[in-house]
Amino acid sequence: QVQLVESGGGLVQAGGSLRLSCAASGRSFAGNRMGWFRQAPGKEREFVGDISWRGSNIRYTNSVKGRFTINRDNAKNTVYLEMNSLKPEDTAVYYCAAELSPSGEYRYWGQGTQVTVSS
């Protein structure tokens, strides 16, 4: 059974940093993209960023460019989201996703971790 488990969320002041981790188990995601999404209260889930298998292609949504960094450790089957210069508008539940299908949808999802940024 495939599982994605996020960790590292919490409460941080504006301007602070957090590092989220997503550990995958049940299968390897060799050759697949892994990514991060977030959902703020009352809003739809939005794409944050994703990374290719070898890390050579990384994409970010405009609002996090220059502040967030995605990387992955394939030996550990884990993807990370480094978040710096956090803003209150970054407050959301952050979800890890794995295996981008040809239709453009991610196939596997974690349960999410809460990130709250206080002003």
Short mmCIF file of the N, C-alpha and C atoms (twelve columns), coordinates in Angstrom:
data_MODEL
# 
_entry.id   MODEL 
# 
loop_
_atom_site.group_PDB 
_atom_site.id 
_atom_site.type_symbol 
_atom_site.label_atom_id 
_atom_site.label_alt_id 
_atom_site.label_comp_id 
_atom_site.label_asym_id 
_atom_site.label_seq_id 
_atom_site.Cartn_x 
_atom_site.Cartn_y 
_atom_site.Cartn_z 
_atom_site.pdbx_PDB_model_num 
ATOM 1   N N  . GLN A 1   0.841   -1.186 0.000   1 
ATOM 2   C CA . GLN A 1   0.000   0.000  0.000   1 
ATOM 3   C C  . GLN A 1   0.885   1.248  0.000   1 
ATOM 4   N N  . VAL A 2   0.606   2.133  -0.929  1 
ATOM 5   C CA . VAL A 2   1.398   3.353  -1.033  1 
ATOM 6   C C  . VAL A 2   0.937   4.355  0.018   1 
ATOM 7   N N  . GLN A 3   1.905   4.924  0.703   1 
ATOM 8   C CA . GLN A 3   1.605   5.972  1.679   1 
ATOM 9   C C  . GLN A 3   2.561   7.131  1.501   1 
ATOM 10  N N  . LEU A 4   2.027   8.321  1.618   1 
ATOM 11  C CA . LEU A 4   2.827   9.542  1.663   1 
ATOM 12  C C  . LEU A 4   2.520   10.203 3.001   1 
ATOM 13  N N  . VAL A 5   3.562   10.432 3.780   1 
ATOM 14  C CA . VAL A 5   3.372   10.993 5.113   1 
ATOM 15  C C  . VAL A 5   4.156   12.288 5.230   1 
ATOM 16  N N  . GLU A 6   3.414   13.384 5.422   1 
ATOM 17  C CA . GLU A 6   4.044   14.692 5.573   1 
ATOM 18  C C  . GLU A 6   4.363   14.949 7.044   1 
ATOM 19  N N  . SER A 7   5.390   15.735 7.258   1 
ATOM 20  C CA . SER A 7   5.743   16.176 8.608   1 
ATOM 21  C C  . SER A 7   6.435   17.528 8.522   1 
ATOM 22  N N  . GLY A 8   6.548   18.188 9.678   1 
ATOM 23  C CA . GLY A 8   7.281   19.451 9.730   1 
ATOM 24  C C  . GLY A 8   6.425   20.691 9.794   1 
ATOM 25  N N  . GLY A 9   5.114   20.524 9.704   1 
ATOM 26  C CA . GLY A 9   4.247   21.691 9.793   1 
ATOM 27  C C  . GLY A 9   4.221   22.251 11.206  1 
ATOM 28  N N  . GLY A 10  3.614   23.418 11.344  1 
ATOM 29  C CA . GLY A 10  3.524   24.027 12.664  1 
ATOM 30  C C  . GLY A 10  3.171   25.491 12.576  1 
ATOM 31  N N  . LEU A 11  3.370   26.160 13.701  1 
ATOM 32  C CA . LEU A 11  3.083   27.595 13.811  1 
ATOM 33  C C  . LEU A 11  4.393   28.365 13.780  1 
ATOM 34  N N  . VAL A 12  4.443   29.379 12.946  1 
ATOM 35  C CA . VAL A 12  5.658   30.183 12.818  1 
ATOM 36  C C  . VAL A 12  5.263   31.643 12.622  1 
ATOM 37  N N  . GLN A 13  6.111   32.536 13.055  1 
ATOM 38  C CA . GLN A 13  5.853   33.964 12.843  1 
ATOM 39  C C  . GLN A 13  6.203   34.362 11.416  1 
ATOM 40  N N  . ALA A 14  5.559   35.404 10.950  1 
ATOM 41  C CA . ALA A 14  5.868   35.933 9.627   1 
ATOM 42  C C  . ALA A 14  7.363   36.223 9.527   1 
ATOM 43  N N  . GLY A 15  7.933   35.864 8.397   1 
ATOM 44  C CA . GLY A 15  9.360   36.025 8.198   1 
ATOM 45  C C  . GLY A 15  10.172  34.804 8.581   1 
ATOM 46  N N  . GLY A 16  9.531   33.860 9.237   1 
ATOM 47  C CA . GLY A 16  10.220  32.655 9.679   1 
ATOM 48  C C  . GLY A 16  10.304  31.594 8.604   1 
ATOM 49  N N  . SER A 17  10.805  30.434 9.024   1 
ATOM 50  C CA . SER A 17  11.044  29.334 8.091   1 
ATOM 51  C C  . SER A 17  10.510  28.025 8.647   1 
ATOM 52  N N  . LEU A 18  10.163  27.153 7.739   1 
ATOM 53  C CA . LEU A 18  9.789   25.785 8.078   1 
ATOM 54  C C  . LEU A 18  10.295  24.865 6.975   1 
ATOM 55  N N  . ARG A 19  10.517  23.626 7.345   1 
ATOM 56  C CA . ARG A 19  10.895  22.624 6.359   1 
ATOM 57  C C  . ARG A 19  9.935   21.456 6.460   1 
ATOM 58  N N  . LEU A 20  9.209   21.214 5.403   1 
ATOM 59  C CA . LEU A 20  8.291   20.083 5.356   1 
ATOM 60  C C  . LEU A 20  8.973   18.895 4.697   1 
ATOM 61  N N  . SER A 21  8.640   17.722 5.190   1 
ATOM 62  C CA . SER A 21  9.129   16.479 4.605   1 
ATOM 63  C C  . SER A 21  7.949   15.616 4.201   1 
ATOM 64  N N  . CYS A 22  8.157   14.821 3.190   1 
ATOM 65  C CA . CYS A 22  7.141   13.860 2.755   1 
ATOM 66  C C  . CYS A 22  7.842   12.559 2.446   1 
ATOM 67  N N  . ALA A 23  7.597   11.572 3.282   1 
ATOM 68  C CA . ALA A 23  8.209   10.269 3.110   1 
ATOM 69  C C  . ALA A 23  7.233   9.323  2.439   1 
ATOM 70  N N  . ALA A 24  7.668   8.727  1.350   1 
ATOM 71  C CA . ALA A 24  6.830   7.786  0.613   1 
ATOM 72  C C  . ALA A 24  7.213   6.361  0.973   1 
ATOM 73  N N  . SER A 25  6.231   5.511  1.051   1 
ATOM 74  C CA . SER A 25  6.471   4.098  1.309   1 
ATOM 75  C C  . SER A 25  5.517   3.267  0.461   1 
ATOM 76  N N  . GLY A 26  5.847   2.016  0.317   1 
ATOM 77  C CA . GLY A 26  4.996   1.109  -0.443  1 
ATOM 78  C C  . GLY A 26  5.454   0.897  -1.866  1 
ATOM 79  N N  . ARG A 27  6.213   1.832  -2.413  1 
ATOM 80  C CA . ARG A 27  6.778   1.692  -3.749  1 
ATOM 81  C C  . ARG A 27  7.754   2.826  -3.961  1 
ATOM 82  N N  . SER A 28  8.616   2.630  -4.920  1 
ATOM 83  C CA . SER A 28  9.541   3.690  -5.292  1 
ATOM 84  C C  . SER A 28  8.884   4.594  -6.322  1 
ATOM 85  N N  . PHE A 29  9.226   5.876  -6.263  1 
ATOM 86  C CA . PHE A 29  8.739   6.809  -7.276  1 
ATOM 87  C C  . PHE A 29  9.845   7.170  -8.251  1 
ATOM 88  N N  . ALA A 30  10.684  6.191  -8.522  1 
ATOM 89  C CA . ALA A 30  11.741  6.382  -9.500  1 
ATOM 90  C C  . ALA A 30  11.133  6.781  -10.837 1 
ATOM 91  N N  . GLY A 31  11.678  7.840  -11.413 1 
ATOM 92  C CA . GLY A 31  11.188  8.298  -12.695 1 
ATOM 93  C C  . GLY A 31  9.976   9.197  -12.640 1 
ATOM 94  N N  . ASN A 32  9.429   9.408  -11.458 1 
ATOM 95  C CA . ASN A 32  8.191   10.194 -11.330 1 
ATOM 96  C C  . ASN A 32  8.433   11.539 -10.660 1 
ATOM 97  N N  . ARG A 33  7.607   12.471 -11.008 1 
ATOM 98  C CA . ARG A 33  7.618   13.758 -10.319 1 
ATOM 99  C C  . ARG A 33  6.946   13.615 -8.947  1 
ATOM 100 N N  . MET A 34  7.392   14.454 -8.033  1 
ATOM 101 C CA . MET A 34  6.737   14.594 -6.730  1 
ATOM 102 C C  . MET A 34  6.532   16.079 -6.486  1 
ATOM 103 N N  . GLY A 35  5.494   16.398 -5.740  1 
ATOM 104 C CA . GLY A 35  5.192   17.814 -5.597  1 
ATOM 105 C C  . GLY A 35  4.477   18.165 -4.317  1 
ATOM 106 N N  . TRP A 36  4.201   19.455 -4.210  1 
ATOM 107 C CA . TRP A 36  3.510   20.001 -3.049  1 
ATOM 108 C C  . TRP A 36  2.346   20.869 -3.511  1 
ATOM 109 N N  . PHE A 37  1.256   20.741 -2.791  1 
ATOM 110 C CA . PHE A 37  0.073   21.561 -2.986  1 
ATOM 111 C C  . PHE A 37  -0.320  22.131 -1.626  1 
ATOM 112 N N  . ARG A 38  -1.201  23.108 -1.635  1 
ATOM 113 C CA . ARG A 38  -1.700  23.632 -0.366  1 
ATOM 114 C C  . ARG A 38  -3.151  24.072 -0.523  1 
ATOM 115 N N  . GLN A 39  -3.840  24.060 0.600   1 
ATOM 116 C CA . GLN A 39  -5.230  24.498 0.615   1 
ATOM 117 C C  . GLN A 39  -5.468  25.368 1.828   1 
ATOM 118 N N  . ALA A 40  -5.778  26.618 1.567   1 
ATOM 119 C CA . ALA A 40  -6.084  27.567 2.636   1 
ATOM 120 C C  . ALA A 40  -7.569  27.479 2.971   1 
ATOM 121 N N  . PRO A 41  -7.955  27.906 4.152   1 
ATOM 122 C CA . PRO A 41  -9.374  27.861 4.544   1 
ATOM 123 C C  . PRO A 41  -10.257 28.606 3.546   1 
ATOM 124 N N  . GLY A 42  -11.287 27.930 3.079   1 
ATOM 125 C CA . GLY A 42  -12.225 28.555 2.161   1 
ATOM 126 C C  . GLY A 42  -11.750 28.680 0.731   1 
ATOM 127 N N  . LYS A 43  -10.596 28.099 0.449   1 
ATOM 128 C CA . LYS A 43  -10.052 28.194 -0.908  1 
ATOM 129 C C  . LYS A 43  -9.823  26.812 -1.497  1 
ATOM 130 N N  . GLU A 44  -9.667  26.777 -2.809  1 
ATOM 131 C CA . GLU A 44  -9.372  25.518 -3.469  1 
ATOM 132 C C  . GLU A 44  -7.903  25.160 -3.286  1 
ATOM 133 N N  . ARG A 45  -7.630  23.888 -3.410  1 
ATOM 134 C CA . ARG A 45  -6.247  23.441 -3.340  1 
ATOM 135 C C  . ARG A 45  -5.471  24.010 -4.516  1 
ATOM 136 N N  . GLU A 46  -4.253  24.473 -4.238  1 
ATOM 137 C CA . GLU A 46  -3.446  25.064 -5.295  1 
ATOM 138 C C  . GLU A 46  -2.072  24.420 -5.358  1 
ATOM 139 N N  . PHE A 47  -1.524  24.434 -6.540  1 
ATOM 140 C CA . PHE A 47  -0.182  23.922 -6.795  1 
ATOM 141 C C  . PHE A 47  0.849   24.850 -6.164  1 
ATOM 142 N N  . VAL A 48  1.812   24.264 -5.445  1 
ATOM 143 C CA . VAL A 48  2.921   25.037 -4.894  1 
ATOM 144 C C  . VAL A 48  4.167   24.837 -5.743  1 
ATOM 145 N N  . GLY A 49  4.494   23.592 -6.014  1 
ATOM 146 C CA . GLY A 49  5.650   23.298 -6.828  1 
ATOM 147 C C  . GLY A 49  5.851   21.804 -6.947  1 
ATOM 148 N N  . ASP A 50  6.692   21.406 -7.897  1 
ATOM 149 C CA . ASP A 50  7.038   19.992 -8.021  1 
ATOM 150 C C  . ASP A 50  8.422   19.842 -8.607  1 
ATOM 151 N N  . ILE A 51  8.904   18.590 -8.553  1 
ATOM 152 C CA . ILE A 51  10.281  18.322 -8.926  1 
ATOM 153 C C  . ILE A 51  10.345  17.014 -9.690  1 
ATOM 154 N N  . SER A 52  11.204  16.995 -10.699 1 
ATOM 155 C CA . SER A 52  11.395  15.776 -11.478 1 
ATOM 156 C C  . SER A 52  12.224  14.774 -10.689 1 
ATOM 157 N N  . TRP A 53  12.310  13.576 -11.229 1 
ATOM 158 C CA . TRP A 53  13.017  12.478 -10.550 1 
ATOM 159 C C  . TRP A 53  14.448  12.863 -10.196 1 
ATOM 160 N N  . ARG A 54  15.166  13.439 -11.142 1 
ATOM 161 C CA . ARG A 54  16.573  13.759 -10.896 1 
ATOM 162 C C  . ARG A 54  16.784  15.183 -10.399 1 
ATOM 163 N N  . GLY A 55  15.676  15.904 -10.231 1 
ATOM 164 C CA . GLY A 55  15.799  17.256 -9.709  1 
ATOM 165 C C  . GLY A 55  16.223  18.287 -10.744 1 
ATOM 166 N N  . SER A 56  16.230  17.884 -11.999 1 
ATOM 167 C CA . SER A 56  16.698  18.798 -13.041 1 
ATOM 168 C C  . SER A 56  15.606  19.755 -13.506 1 
ATOM 169 N N  . ASN A 57  14.386  19.439 -13.164 1 
ATOM 170 C CA . ASN A 57  13.265  20.289 -13.561 1 
ATOM 171 C C  . ASN A 57  12.390  20.536 -12.341 1 
ATOM 172 N N  . ILE A 58  12.375  21.770 -11.878 1 
ATOM 173 C CA . ILE A 58  11.597  22.143 -10.702 1 
ATOM 174 C C  . ILE A 58  10.688  23.309 -11.094 1 
ATOM 175 N N  . ARG A 59  9.458   23.219 -10.687 1 
ATOM 176 C CA . ARG A 59  8.485   24.251 -11.012 1 
ATOM 177 C C  . ARG A 59  7.885   24.810 -9.721  1 
ATOM 178 N N  . TYR A 60  7.592   26.078 -9.723  1 
ATOM 179 C CA . TYR A 60  6.977   26.737 -8.574  1 
ATOM 180 C C  . TYR A 60  5.849   27.638 -9.043  1 
ATOM 181 N N  . THR A 61  4.863   27.785 -8.180  1 
ATOM 182 C CA . THR A 61  3.882   28.810 -8.461  1 
ATOM 183 C C  . THR A 61  4.518   30.168 -8.176  1 
ATOM 184 N N  . ASN A 62  4.058   31.192 -8.866  1 
ATOM 185 C CA . ASN A 62  4.724   32.498 -8.791  1 
ATOM 186 C C  . ASN A 62  4.804   33.054 -7.366  1 
ATOM 187 N N  . SER A 63  3.790   32.795 -6.573  1 
ATOM 188 C CA . SER A 63  3.739   33.417 -5.252  1 
ATOM 189 C C  . SER A 63  4.805   32.899 -4.285  1 
ATOM 190 N N  . VAL A 64  5.444   31.780 -4.607  1 
ATOM 191 C CA . VAL A 64  6.455   31.234 -3.697  1 
ATOM 192 C C  . VAL A 64  7.862   31.272 -4.287  1 
ATOM 193 N N  . LYS A 65  7.976   31.672 -5.532  1 
ATOM 194 C CA . LYS A 65  9.302   31.713 -6.163  1 
ATOM 195 C C  . LYS A 65  10.243  32.628 -5.388  1 
ATOM 196 N N  . GLY A 66  11.451  32.131 -5.155  1 
ATOM 197 C CA . GLY A 66  12.428  32.894 -4.406  1 
ATOM 198 C C  . GLY A 66  12.336  32.716 -2.910  1 
ATOM 199 N N  . ARG A 67  11.248  32.113 -2.430  1 
ATOM 200 C CA . ARG A 67  11.081  31.888 -0.995  1 
ATOM 201 C C  . ARG A 67  11.054  30.402 -0.646  1 
ATOM 202 N N  . PHE A 68  10.489  29.592 -1.515  1 
ATOM 203 C CA . PHE A 68  10.366  28.157 -1.272  1 
ATOM 204 C C  . PHE A 68  11.332  27.391 -2.170  1 
ATOM 205 N N  . THR A 69  11.813  26.275 -1.646  1 
ATOM 206 C CA . THR A 69  12.709  25.406 -2.414  1 
ATOM 207 C C  . THR A 69  12.260  23.963 -2.236  1 
ATOM 208 N N  . ILE A 70  12.150  23.268 -3.352  1 
ATOM 209 C CA . ILE A 70  11.805  21.841 -3.320  1 
ATOM 210 C C  . ILE A 70  13.047  21.038 -3.662  1 
ATOM 211 N N  . ASN A 71  13.288  20.002 -2.903  1 
ATOM 212 C CA . ASN A 71  14.330  19.044 -3.260  1 
ATOM 213 C C  . ASN A 71  13.889  17.653 -2.824  1 
ATOM 214 N N  . ARG A 72  14.613  16.662 -3.250  1 
ATOM 215 C CA . ARG A 72  14.232  15.295 -2.932  1 
ATOM 216 C C  . ARG A 72  15.466  14.443 -2.717  1 
ATOM 217 N N  . ASP A 73  15.287  13.416 -1.903  1 
ATOM 218 C CA . ASP A 73  16.318  12.430 -1.640  1 
ATOM 219 C C  . ASP A 73  15.753  11.096 -2.113  1 
ATOM 220 N N  . ASN A 74  16.157  10.677 -3.286  1 
ATOM 221 C CA . ASN A 74  15.564  9.471  -3.872  1 
ATOM 222 C C  . ASN A 74  15.943  8.210  -3.102  1 
ATOM 223 N N  . ALA A 75  17.083  8.218  -2.474  1 
ATOM 224 C CA . ALA A 75  17.481  7.058  -1.672  1 
ATOM 225 C C  . ALA A 75  16.523  6.864  -0.502  1 
ATOM 226 N N  . LYS A 76  15.967  7.966  -0.030  1 
ATOM 227 C CA . LYS A 76  15.033  7.908  1.092   1 
ATOM 228 C C  . LYS A 76  13.579  7.979  0.628   1 
ATOM 229 N N  . ASN A 77  13.367  8.101  -0.682  1 
ATOM 230 C CA . ASN A 77  12.012  8.209  -1.222  1 
ATOM 231 C C  . ASN A 77  11.252  9.368  -0.560  1 
ATOM 232 N N  . THR A 78  11.959  10.466 -0.403  1 
ATOM 233 C CA . THR A 78  11.433  11.609 0.352   1 
ATOM 234 C C  . THR A 78  11.601  12.894 -0.445  1 
ATOM 235 N N  . VAL A 79  10.589  13.747 -0.349  1 
ATOM 236 C CA . VAL A 79  10.644  15.065 -0.967  1 
ATOM 237 C C  . VAL A 79  10.480  16.109 0.131   1 
ATOM 238 N N  . TYR A 80  11.143  17.239 -0.049  1 
ATOM 239 C CA . TYR A 80  11.162  18.285 0.964   1 
ATOM 240 C C  . TYR A 80  10.651  19.603 0.384   1 
ATOM 241 N N  . LEU A 81  10.131  20.428 1.277   1 
ATOM 242 C CA . LEU A 81  9.730   21.782 0.905   1 
ATOM 243 C C  . LEU A 81  10.306  22.727 1.946   1 
ATOM 244 N N  . GLU A 82  11.327  23.465 1.537   1 
ATOM 245 C CA . GLU A 82  11.938  24.466 2.400   1 
ATOM 246 C C  . GLU A 82  11.196  25.782 2.183   1 
ATOM 247 N N  . MET A 83  10.658  26.332 3.260   1 
ATOM 248 C CA . MET A 83  9.875   27.550 3.145   1 
ATOM 249 C C  . MET A 83  10.534  28.645 3.979   1 
ATOM 250 N N  . ASN A 84  10.913  29.715 3.319   1 
ATOM 251 C CA . ASN A 84  11.537  30.854 3.979   1 
ATOM 252 C C  . ASN A 84  10.702  32.106 3.766   1 
ATOM 253 N N  . SER A 85  10.986  33.120 4.569   1 
ATOM 254 C CA . SER A 85  10.257  34.392 4.465   1 
ATOM 255 C C  . SER A 85  8.755   34.167 4.428   1 
ATOM 256 N N  . LEU A 86  8.292   33.358 5.340   1 
ATOM 257 C CA . LEU A 86  6.880   32.986 5.336   1 
ATOM 258 C C  . LEU A 86  5.987   34.185 5.611   1 
ATOM 259 N N  . LYS A 87  4.834   34.156 4.964   1 
ATOM 260 C CA . LYS A 87  3.851   35.216 5.087   1 
ATOM 261 C C  . LYS A 87  2.535   34.640 5.627   1 
ATOM 262 N N  . PRO A 88  1.723   35.459 6.247   1 
ATOM 263 C CA . PRO A 88  0.425   34.946 6.726   1 
ATOM 264 C C  . PRO A 88  -0.392  34.286 5.619   1 
ATOM 265 N N  . GLU A 89  -0.261  34.765 4.408   1 
ATOM 266 C CA . GLU A 89  -1.018  34.168 3.297   1 
ATOM 267 C C  . GLU A 89  -0.504  32.795 2.878   1 
ATOM 268 N N  . ASP A 90  0.601   32.355 3.461   1 
ATOM 269 C CA . ASP A 90  1.087   30.994 3.237   1 
ATOM 270 C C  . ASP A 90  0.389   29.999 4.154   1 
ATOM 271 N N  . THR A 91  -0.410  30.487 5.067   1 
ATOM 272 C CA . THR A 91  -1.138  29.603 5.977   1 
ATOM 273 C C  . THR A 91  -2.062  28.688 5.193   1 
ATOM 274 N N  . ALA A 92  -1.907  27.385 5.401   1 
ATOM 275 C CA . ALA A 92  -2.683  26.396 4.652   1 
ATOM 276 C C  . ALA A 92  -2.338  25.007 5.163   1 
ATOM 277 N N  . VAL A 93  -3.112  24.053 4.711   1 
ATOM 278 C CA . VAL A 93  -2.712  22.652 4.848   1 
ATOM 279 C C  . VAL A 93  -1.890  22.313 3.609   1 
ATOM 280 N N  . TYR A 94  -0.707  21.789 3.845   1 
ATOM 281 C CA . TYR A 94  0.204   21.456 2.751   1 
ATOM 282 C C  . TYR A 94  0.162   19.954 2.500   1 
ATOM 283 N N  . TYR A 95  -0.005  19.604 1.226   1 
ATOM 284 C CA . TYR A 95  -0.120  18.216 0.814   1 
ATOM 285 C C  . TYR A 95  1.034   17.830 -0.103  1 
ATOM 286 N N  . CYS A 96  1.524   16.645 0.111   1 
ATOM 287 C CA . CYS A 96  2.518   16.046 -0.763  1 
ATOM 288 C C  . CYS A 96  1.794   15.209 -1.815  1 
ATOM 289 N N  . ALA A 97  2.351   15.161 -3.016  1 
ATOM 290 C CA . ALA A 97  1.768   14.363 -4.083  1 
ATOM 291 C C  . ALA A 97  2.883   13.660 -4.854  1 
ATOM 292 N N  . ALA A 98  2.532   12.532 -5.448  1 
ATOM 293 C CA . ALA A 98  3.530   11.763 -6.192  1 
ATOM 294 C C  . ALA A 98  2.910   11.142 -7.439  1 
ATOM 295 N N  . GLU A 99  3.706   10.991 -8.408  1 
ATOM 296 C CA . GLU A 99  3.402   10.378 -9.706  1 
ATOM 297 C C  . GLU A 99  2.406   11.192 -10.516 1 
ATOM 298 N N  . LEU A 100 2.928   12.068 -11.318 1 
ATOM 299 C CA . LEU A 100 2.114   12.878 -12.210 1 
ATOM 300 C C  . LEU A 100 1.670   12.027 -13.392 1 
ATOM 301 N N  . SER A 101 0.363   11.905 -13.585 1 
ATOM 302 C CA . SER A 101 -0.172  11.084 -14.668 1 
ATOM 303 C C  . SER A 101 -0.134  11.863 -15.980 1 
ATOM 304 N N  . PRO A 102 -0.296  11.152 -17.109 1 
ATOM 305 C CA . PRO A 102 -0.319  11.854 -18.402 1 
ATOM 306 C C  . PRO A 102 -1.423  12.898 -18.508 1 
ATOM 307 N N  . SER A 103 -2.461  12.734 -17.714 1 
ATOM 308 C CA . SER A 103 -3.561  13.702 -17.746 1 
ATOM 309 C C  . SER A 103 -3.253  14.975 -16.962 1 
ATOM 310 N N  . GLY A 104 -2.115  14.943 -16.258 1 
ATOM 311 C CA . GLY A 104 -1.726  16.125 -15.500 1 
ATOM 312 C C  . GLY A 104 -2.166  16.118 -14.062 1 
ATOM 313 N N  . GLU A 105 -2.730  15.016 -13.622 1 
ATOM 314 C CA . GLU A 105 -3.168  14.882 -12.239 1 
ATOM 315 C C  . GLU A 105 -2.172  14.016 -11.477 1 
ATOM 316 N N  . TYR A 106 -2.004  14.351 -10.196 1 
ATOM 317 C CA . TYR A 106 -1.165  13.511 -9.353  1 
ATOM 318 C C  . TYR A 106 -1.986  12.332 -8.839  1 
ATOM 319 N N  . ARG A 107 -1.327  11.170 -8.798  1 
ATOM 320 C CA . ARG A 107 -2.037  9.942  -8.491  1 
ATOM 321 C C  . ARG A 107 -2.096  9.646  -6.994  1 
ATOM 322 N N  . TYR A 108 -1.042  9.982  -6.268  1 
ATOM 323 C CA . TYR A 108 -0.974  9.656  -4.846  1 
ATOM 324 C C  . TYR A 108 -0.850  10.932 -4.030  1 
ATOM 325 N N  . TRP A 109 -1.524  10.922 -2.872  1 
ATOM 326 C CA . TRP A 109 -1.571  12.105 -2.029  1 
ATOM 327 C C  . TRP A 109 -1.348  11.755 -0.565  1 
ATOM 328 N N  . GLY A 110 -0.706  12.681 0.147   1 
ATOM 329 C CA . GLY A 110 -0.600  12.537 1.586   1 
ATOM 330 C C  . GLY A 110 -1.821  13.121 2.268   1 
ATOM 331 N N  . GLN A 111 -1.824  13.030 3.598   1 
ATOM 332 C CA . GLN A 111 -2.960  13.506 4.385   1 
ATOM 333 C C  . GLN A 111 -2.867  14.987 4.705   1 
ATOM 334 N N  . GLY A 112 -1.712  15.557 4.544   1 
ATOM 335 C CA . GLY A 112 -1.554  16.985 4.758   1 
ATOM 336 C C  . GLY A 112 -0.960  17.326 6.112   1 
ATOM 337 N N  . THR A 113 -0.302  18.474 6.160   1 
ATOM 338 C CA . THR A 113 0.240   19.001 7.409   1 
ATOM 339 C C  . THR A 113 -0.072  20.490 7.468   1 
ATOM 340 N N  . GLN A 114 -0.487  20.945 8.638   1 
ATOM 341 C CA . GLN A 114 -0.910  22.336 8.799   1 
ATOM 342 C C  . GLN A 114 0.286   23.254 8.972   1 
ATOM 343 N N  . VAL A 115 0.284   24.326 8.217   1 
ATOM 344 C CA . VAL A 115 1.262   25.401 8.387   1 
ATOM 345 C C  . VAL A 115 0.484   26.682 8.693   1 
ATOM 346 N N  . THR A 116 0.813   27.288 9.819   1 
ATOM 347 C CA . THR A 116 0.156   28.528 10.220  1 
ATOM 348 C C  . THR A 116 1.210   29.597 10.421  1 
ATOM 349 N N  . VAL A 117 1.035   30.708 9.733   1 
ATOM 350 C CA . VAL A 117 1.979   31.817 9.825   1 
ATOM 351 C C  . VAL A 117 1.269   32.985 10.490  1 
ATOM 352 N N  . SER A 118 1.760   33.388 11.634  1 
ATOM 353 C CA . SER A 118 1.139   34.489 12.365  1 
ATOM 354 C C  . SER A 118 1.788   35.815 11.984  1 
ATOM 355 N N  . SER A 119 0.992   36.857 12.028  1 
ATOM 356 C CA . SER A 119 1.509   38.181 11.650  1 
ATOM 357 C C  . SER A 119 2.052   38.923 12.850  1 
# 
